[in-house]
Amino acid sequence: MLVWLVGMASSRLMKWVASLTALATGGLTLKLLFALPVEPVEGVFWIPNAAVKIGLNLTGLGVWVAVVAGCVGAAAVIFSLKYMEAEEKQYPPTRYYFFTMLFIGSMIGLALADNLIIMYLFWELIGLCSYFLIAYFYMDPKAVRSGTKAFVVTRFGDIGFLFGIVVLWKATGSTNVFDILAMANAGEISMLMVGMAGAGFIAAAVGKSAQFPLHVWLPDAMEAPTTISALIHAACLVNAGVYLLALTYPIFMYLGWWAPVVLWIGAITALLAGVLAVMEFDIKRVLAYSTVSQLGFMVAAVGAGGIFASQFHLVNHAVFKALLFLCAGAIVHAVGTRDLRQMGGLGAKMPITKVCCFVGVAALAGIPVLNGFWSKDLLLDSVMMAGDWAAVPLIILIVSAALTAIYSLRMYWMVFSGPKAYEAPAHDGPWQMSVPLVALALAALLMWLAVGFYCSQAIAGVQFHIVPVEMSLADMFHHTVTNPLLAVSGLVVLIWIVLAVSWSRSGKVLSVEGRGVTALTETKFGFDPLYQGVIALIGGFCRVLRRLQTGDLNYNVASAAVGLIIILLLLAAR
Amino acid sequence: MIDLVLPVAILMAGSLLVYVVARLTRSKAATGVVALILLAVSGYIMYLLAAPKPPLDETAEAVQAVPLMAVFDLNPLAIFLAVISLGLTAVVALYSIGYMQQKNIGKYYALLLMMTGGMVGIALAGDLFNLFVMFEIMSLASFALVAFEDNWEPVEAGVKYLILSAMGSMVALLGIVLVFTWTGNLHLSVLHDSHLVPPDLALVVAALFVAGFGVKAAIVPMHTWLPDAHSAAPSGISAMLSGIVISAGLITMIKAIGVLPGTLVGLTLPLLAVLTMFGGNLMAWVQTDLKRMLAYSSIAHMGYILAGVAVAFAAPASVGFDGMRGGLMHIMNHAVMKGGAFLCAGAIIMLVGTRDLKQIAGIGRKVPLLGISFGIFVLALAGTPPFNGFISKLFICKAAIGCDNWGWALVLIVIINSFLSLFYYLPALNKVLLAREPSEQVRNASDQLPASVVLAIFVLALLTLALGIQPDMGFGLVDGAARSAAALIR
């Protein structure tokens, strides 16, 4: 049951211990999945004096997130065995495996916790792990800066999370998610409290899932080792925000403004990140923006009430994005650069990677019949069903879907087909790298077949969410084929054909260049300088403040005297 | 009742003994061990005194109310302060065996024990007169300790500290005098129960107490002595000053204000708390000196503690206990983590010979144990789970949200400040642990630390983690203290 304990306890032993534990953890989470539905587990007291209990959340929502973390985590750890070998002389592998295991363990803990405080604890732990893992190459000042940035920006969102927790604690007297859900469902919490907490939770999710306007940290986090990027993007960290919103959706459902705000944030993020991805030349940053964009889709779906579509997409996205990152890892490993312009024509040299990458890209773009297609369709459908107020975001999302098609093919083209730019020998990775690739590619190809299973397991134990009727494979198929949104997928396919034809004719690939564009991608639509400005402003204020501390005794005594007067005045004014 | 004097008396007499031992043996280790034994004896007596009654018992030992007679009073709040100050002193005494290089080590331990004796005295004092005397004993010892090294900087800092503290003491003494002239009584619980001080006078006296004892508690704007003193003192003493002495100042204030129940409601203390939090965090932002940065962060943490206490004062009926619990818990956690951080800073100074953040780059890589412990302390200070700082901040927030009108604003400010503090903790951590390459000084530095230094740091790091993962360990101590402190101000 306490799968996450396994992940935590393994800590920093030898590598094979780490990988075995990772596999075991992945296996255990899967076992948990088949064990659903489970009777609720009575929690144990953690802080008896404050009546804080730890229990397990064994509902479908949480378990699926845990499964993703466990399985993708296992794949990433095995991939690391070979991938990180070259770095081990310079950087200690102990630290790498310690934090990686802690990372996976904490994410599973977050997904399975039924208590907001415990959730916050794990929530911060994954932030902390990401800080150390992104800054893993500490010799590179950029890596350290990115790690710090990731931690600080997500902590900024956490201001809201902690605030929300405390408000809900006061409002309900409990920190148990299900107690709070039950009370919210019964309408026992004052709307003011719910509103404050709702705003806080949005901030938290925006920070953690790199949504607009706190999207700035994720692209920079690409300084991490590629395996860690895969973990961050697919398994741990960024999913946490979407999961939090999905889990707590029923609490805030009745707030008039909450769902539209979430929907709009998601839609804007999806569009912005899509635009940035088209303009980017660093293979890992393209993938980073695509993650931001896909997370935007998921967040938007939560806003529209499509919890299950969003979580289904989360699972599918985890699979194909992990696949893509590991492909990118294999490519970078072989080529030694991350710049797309210096690649090209690698297809012949790396056939396995090429095929796997194609599957991943197609799933990302939503080409039928890969897994990404089904979930994206369900997702857009849920937005469409949300009502008239969701019309504009729906259009934005459809445009973003088209952008997804463009940047995904563009990336693939520049690496594997394209003009032959890369001459030096390159080859597929060793088996430690290939096996996870092929496994994930197969999953991306076939896992939509299991939608019935997904659905039945996902609604297990869920009481307060609007539960769709159980959906079988045939249902989904029927639903999708008869849906007008099928046109979106048609559009995507059309874009692919047109682009492929025109690029192979001209031998050139779409590349948007220019100083303005570079500036835009560098600053992520100007948000980086904005934040830096704010920080510099506060720093300047601090420097002014510092002058107050003159070190002159006269001033010191005067200030204490002023203190006395202030206190007297305050008391007198009372 | 006289037996209650014993723990204090042992420490006071012990300080003489330690000095003699140091002169006779001329051995740092022997002196340190004797000091540790004395601390243990004092602690054991405290334990014996507390044992017959369960520590959660609210009824303090009944004492005769005789004006101008020394009254000692053992309640859970006293046990709380005594345990923390004895415990931290023990760690610091251990640390100092390896850390202190001076010849006159006897004076050092004598003063250290005297300071701790003062704090235990504050804890046990049952009347305003003794409270003040013990407070002054603690202060006097700390002046001398700040100026312990024969350089200009510590001496200047010590004098500054002396003058400001003396001013604070005078202000507080004025308050005590006013109370005595009006009521002819100094007994804390008698005054508390009888409401002898008229409301208007109580207002003035409360202001005098807050401002007077607030100097020691480093409440902004009475904090100006702290950065100098805490950074110039020997690191063990910085750990004591930041970890417990300023908190002892605050507890003195709480006990003194206890004679004027119901006076200090309203926004006074919350506003001071906000000022203190922002003041500490923003000033720490621009520091380049490791110990100075930690010193400013102590001011910020005093702000968090004060926020909890302020909530208890502002709305004693509903959230008095919650607020006190958050505040006192943070006192305990702060003693552990800030004490540890200063001890780490001391160890870094020992190895590298500088406090400049730029010049200590990469020391955590060279001495991994030191680096990891420093990381634990700094992250705990920044309020990151799973370390103890998070737990107490959470409980401060939980208490504050219970205040109906402005509680949510205070919560938000506490959390925002916690976020702001990342902007100086993380760069420091990056410098120590993740520096690109070690600085010149670090490359030349040795990586050997004395065993006692390592042990002291290790104990505190372990406590930081343990109190974070299993906070229940601390609640037994804190809950009783919070209950009696909340009763004190109601």
XYZ file of N, CA and C in Angstrom, chain B residues 261-391:
393
model
N -3.566 42.002 32.209
C -4.363 41.214 31.275
C -5.369 42.083 30.539
N -5.552 41.782 29.278
C -6.567 42.488 28.514
C -6.156 43.842 28.014
N -4.891 44.218 28.238
C -4.496 45.560 27.817
C -4.081 45.594 26.352
N -3.271 44.620 25.999
C -2.584 44.721 24.721
C -3.370 44.058 23.597
N -4.633 44.363 23.499
C -5.378 43.826 22.366
C -5.303 44.829 21.239
N -5.817 44.449 20.109
C -5.783 45.379 18.988
C -4.624 45.089 18.078
N -4.333 46.061 17.237
C -3.422 45.797 16.123
C -1.969 46.108 16.423
N -1.659 46.552 17.657
C -0.282 46.977 17.923
C 0.729 45.881 17.623
N 0.552 44.743 18.284
C 1.527 43.678 18.091
C 1.508 43.112 16.667
N 0.361 42.873 16.072
C 0.385 42.399 14.683
C 1.137 43.347 13.752
N 0.942 44.655 13.948
C 1.641 45.597 13.083
C 3.146 45.509 13.294
N 3.546 45.428 14.573
C 4.978 45.281 14.835
C 5.508 44.000 14.220
N 4.698 42.950 14.260
C 5.133 41.681 13.689
C 5.362 41.833 12.183
N 4.419 42.506 11.530
C 4.558 42.697 10.085
C 5.812 43.495 9.774
N 5.999 44.563 10.547
C 7.183 45.410 10.358
C 8.457 44.586 10.547
N 8.452 43.746 11.568
C 9.643 42.960 11.880
C 9.934 41.945 10.783
N 8.874 41.288 10.308
C 9.062 40.306 9.242
C 9.660 40.965 8.003
N 9.000 42.025 7.551
C 9.481 42.664 6.320
C 10.871 43.247 6.520
N 11.050 43.919 7.671
C 12.354 44.520 7.943
C 13.462 43.495 7.856
N 13.291 42.398 8.550
C 14.332 41.382 8.564
C 14.586 40.804 7.186
N 13.517 40.428 6.497
C 13.701 39.755 5.217
C 14.283 40.668 4.161
N 13.786 41.915 4.123
C 14.268 42.799 3.054
C 15.712 43.216 3.307
N 16.057 43.418 4.574
C 17.440 43.814 4.854
C 18.387 42.642 4.622
N 17.906 41.441 4.883
C 18.777 40.282 4.688
C 19.084 40.083 3.212
N 18.171 40.531 2.371
C 18.269 40.347 0.935
C 19.605 40.841 0.383
N 20.093 41.979 0.900
C 21.256 42.599 0.285
C 22.554 42.331 1.038
N 22.539 41.408 1.982
C 23.756 41.178 2.749
C 24.734 40.292 1.980
N 26.001 40.568 2.151
C 27.013 39.726 1.524
C 27.829 38.987 2.581
N 27.496 39.204 3.819
C 28.217 38.578 4.912
C 27.320 37.493 5.491
N 27.816 36.280 5.501
C 26.980 35.136 5.888
C 26.330 35.321 7.248
N 27.130 35.710 8.231
C 26.560 35.808 9.573
C 25.604 36.985 9.700
N 25.917 38.057 8.986
C 25.014 39.204 9.023
C 23.676 38.848 8.404
N 23.748 38.078 7.312
C 22.522 37.641 6.666
C 21.690 36.797 7.638
N 22.358 35.886 8.313
C 21.630 35.056 9.278
C 21.066 35.907 10.408
N 21.818 36.938 10.775
C 21.342 37.812 11.848
C 20.047 38.507 11.433
N 20.043 39.043 10.205
C 18.802 39.690 9.747
C 17.679 38.675 9.646
N 18.037 37.470 9.238
C 16.973 36.479 9.149
C 16.411 36.167 10.530
N 17.249 36.324 11.573
C 16.714 36.143 12.923
C 15.641 37.180 13.219
N 15.871 38.404 12.749
C 14.845 39.432 12.959
C 13.550 38.994 12.280
N 13.684 38.505 11.033
C 12.498 38.059 10.319
C 11.788 36.956 11.086
N 12.567 36.018 11.610
C 11.939 34.915 12.334
C 11.311 35.387 13.631
N 11.923 36.409 14.248
C 11.289 37.005 15.416
C 9.926 37.538 15.003
N 9.862 38.056 13.776
C 8.581 38.548 13.269
C 7.548 37.439 13.184
N 7.941 36.266 12.672
C 6.983 35.150 12.604
C 6.505 34.771 13.999
N 7.496 34.672 14.921
C 7.127 34.288 16.292
C 6.158 35.312 16.857
N 6.521 36.588 16.643
C 5.684 37.661 17.175
C 4.294 37.609 16.537
N 4.225 37.208 15.268
C 2.916 37.108 14.617
C 2.041 36.121 15.373
N 2.621 34.961 15.725
C 1.841 33.996 16.493
C 1.423 34.561 17.834
N 2.390 35.157 18.533
C 2.097 35.703 19.860
C 1.078 36.838 19.754
N 1.233 37.654 18.708
C 0.335 38.791 18.538
C -1.094 38.317 18.353
N -1.253 37.240 17.617
C -2.593 36.691 17.427
C -3.178 36.302 18.778
N -2.317 35.688 19.610
C -2.791 35.281 20.927
C -3.215 36.493 21.750
N -2.443 37.579 21.622
C -2.791 38.778 22.392
C -4.040 39.452 21.842
N -4.133 39.481 20.516
C -5.202 40.258 19.908
C -6.553 39.629 20.159
N -6.601 38.308 20.165
C -7.889 37.665 20.374
C -7.710 36.526 21.354
N -7.457 36.870 22.622
C -7.081 35.832 23.577
C -8.141 34.759 23.752
N -9.383 35.152 23.600
C -10.431 34.185 23.927
C -10.469 33.028 22.937
N -10.518 33.366 21.665
C -10.758 32.298 20.695
C -9.480 31.584 20.265
N -8.453 32.363 19.960
C -7.283 31.722 19.369
C -6.035 31.891 20.216
N -6.230 32.287 21.496
C -5.068 32.527 22.336
C -4.125 31.335 22.371
N -4.707 30.171 22.567
C -3.875 28.980 22.667
C -3.192 28.670 21.333
N -3.964 28.738 20.261
C -3.401 28.441 18.941
C -2.227 29.349 18.607
N -2.418 30.642 18.867
C -1.384 31.612 18.537
C -0.124 31.348 19.338
N -0.324 31.144 20.638
C 0.830 30.883 21.486
C 1.530 29.608 21.045
N 0.727 28.615 20.683
C 1.336 27.363 20.279
C 2.211 27.569 19.042
N 1.684 28.292 18.051
C 2.480 28.563 16.860
C 3.745 29.325 17.202
N 3.583 30.375 18.015
C 4.730 31.221 18.342
C 5.790 30.451 19.118
N 5.351 29.747 20.171
C 6.326 29.027 20.997
C 6.978 27.893 20.213
N 6.183 27.267 19.373
C 6.757 26.191 18.577
C 7.843 26.741 17.654
N 7.563 27.925 17.137
C 8.582 28.501 16.265
C 9.811 28.902 17.067
N 9.614 29.311 18.312
C 10.780 29.590 19.163
C 11.642 28.346 19.271
N 10.980 27.214 19.524
C 11.738 25.969 19.665
C 12.441 25.612 18.354
N 11.689 25.642 17.255
C 12.281 25.255 15.979
C 13.363 26.229 15.541
N 13.114 27.504 15.829
C 14.102 28.497 15.436
C 15.395 28.290 16.209
N 15.258 27.937 17.496
C 16.470 27.674 18.280
C 17.276 26.573 17.623
N 16.600 25.531 17.167
C 17.315 24.406 16.565
C 17.926 24.801 15.227
N 17.119 25.390 14.362
C 17.636 25.585 13.001
C 18.554 26.790 12.900
N 18.225 27.879 13.594
C 19.116 29.030 13.494
C 20.392 28.769 14.277
N 20.238 28.090 15.429
C 21.437 27.676 16.151
C 22.337 26.878 15.239
N 21.754 25.900 14.561
C 22.532 25.066 13.658
C 23.163 25.869 12.538
N 22.384 26.807 11.971
C 22.927 27.586 10.860
C 24.132 28.395 11.322
N 24.044 28.980 12.509
C 25.187 29.762 12.992
C 26.379 28.870 13.312
N 26.099 27.696 13.833
C 27.218 26.788 14.100
C 27.898 26.401 12.789
N 27.098 26.182 11.737
C 27.682 25.896 10.425
C 28.522 27.082 9.952
N 27.951 28.282 10.116
C 28.700 29.464 9.698
C 30.026 29.519 10.441
N 29.980 29.191 11.747
C 31.216 29.182 12.527
C 32.207 28.180 11.979
N 31.706 26.989 11.638
C 32.603 25.967 11.100
C 33.209 26.445 9.786
N 32.398 27.129 8.974
C 32.923 27.649 7.707
C 34.017 28.674 7.984
N 33.760 29.543 8.951
C 34.770 30.545 9.290
C 36.049 29.873 9.764
N 35.871 28.826 10.554
C 37.038 28.093 11.041
C 37.897 27.597 9.886
N 37.216 27.073 8.853
C 37.961 26.469 7.744
C 38.506 27.517 6.793
N 37.658 28.471 6.426
C 38.016 29.388 5.346
C 38.574 30.689 5.887
N 38.150 31.072 7.069
C 38.681 32.293 7.649
C 37.990 33.561 7.185
N 36.796 33.437 6.583
C 36.090 34.641 6.179
C 34.589 34.394 6.262
N 33.821 35.504 6.376
C 32.372 35.365 6.387
C 31.772 35.861 5.084
N 32.628 36.304 4.180
C 32.142 36.846 2.925
C 31.570 35.723 2.070
N 30.305 35.918 1.652
C 29.639 34.853 0.897
C 30.390 34.500 -0.378
N 30.999 35.507 -1.004
C 31.681 35.222 -2.267
C 32.880 34.319 -2.043
N 33.534 34.511 -0.925
C 34.785 33.793 -0.724
C 34.620 32.402 -0.126
N 33.393 32.053 0.230
C 33.225 30.707 0.779
C 32.638 29.770 -0.259
N 32.634 30.196 -1.526
C 32.021 29.387 -2.582
C 32.612 27.984 -2.597
N 31.752 27.011 -2.626
C 32.195 25.641 -2.825
C 32.642 24.923 -1.567
N 32.500 25.557 -0.412
C 32.960 24.892 0.816
C 32.128 23.646 1.102
N 30.859 23.696 0.696
C 29.981 22.554 0.934
C 30.385 21.335 0.126
N 31.079 21.552 -0.985
C 31.554 20.415 -1.773
C 32.794 19.811 -1.134
N 33.587 20.686 -0.566
C 34.829 20.205 0.014
C 34.560 19.443 1.301
N 33.619 19.924 2.088
C 33.256 19.253 3.337
C 31.775 18.895 3.244
N 31.433 17.779 2.620
C 30.025 17.508 2.300
C 29.103 17.511 3.516
N 29.578 16.986 4.629
C 28.701 16.922 5.795
C 28.265 18.327 6.221
N 29.235 19.232 6.185
C 28.937 20.616 6.535
C 27.949 21.203 5.535
N 28.198 20.927 4.247
C 27.329 21.475 3.206
C 25.915 20.978 3.351
N 25.768 19.682 3.582
C 24.421 19.113 3.679
C 23.701 19.677 4.907
N 24.426 19.753 6.038
C 23.770 20.301 7.230
C 23.359 21.743 6.995
N 24.248 22.504 6.379
C 23.908 23.900 6.115
C 22.663 23.962 5.230
N 22.624 23.080 4.229
C 21.447 23.028 3.358
C 20.189 22.748 4.160
N 20.268 21.792 5.064
C 19.091 21.444 5.868
C 18.630 22.650 6.679
N 19.593 23.325 7.328
C 19.201 24.466 8.174
C 18.589 25.584 7.339
N 19.227 25.866 6.213
C 18.752 26.994 5.408
C 17.372 26.691 4.841
N 17.173 25.463 4.362
C 15.861 25.126 3.813
C 14.809 25.121 4.919
N 15.201 24.679 6.102
C 14.259 24.715 7.215
C 13.889 26.157 7.537
N 14.888 27.044 7.519
C 14.614 28.453 7.808
C 13.682 29.040 6.757
N 13.851 28.589 5.510
C 12.988 29.112 4.449
C 11.593 28.500 4.507
N 11.371 27.611 5.466
C 10.028 27.060 5.625
C 9.692 25.989 4.615
N 10.690 25.207 4.221
C 10.431 24.146 3.259
C 10.156 22.843 4.001
N 9.061 22.189 3.702
C 8.907 20.872 4.274
C 9.967 19.958 3.675
N 10.388 18.893 4.287
C 9.830 18.325 5.513
C 10.586 18.762 6.753
N 11.124 19.949 6.773
C 11.897 20.362 7.951
C 11.012 21.121 8.929
N 11.555 21.353 10.131
C 10.694 21.807 11.216
C 10.150 23.219 11.033
N 10.911 24.071 10.322
C 10.445 25.453 10.178
C 9.079 25.534 9.535
N 8.809 24.624 8.631
C 7.521 24.624 7.951
C 6.376 24.366 8.916
N 6.582 23.386 9.800
C 5.499 22.991 10.702
C 5.056 24.171 11.556
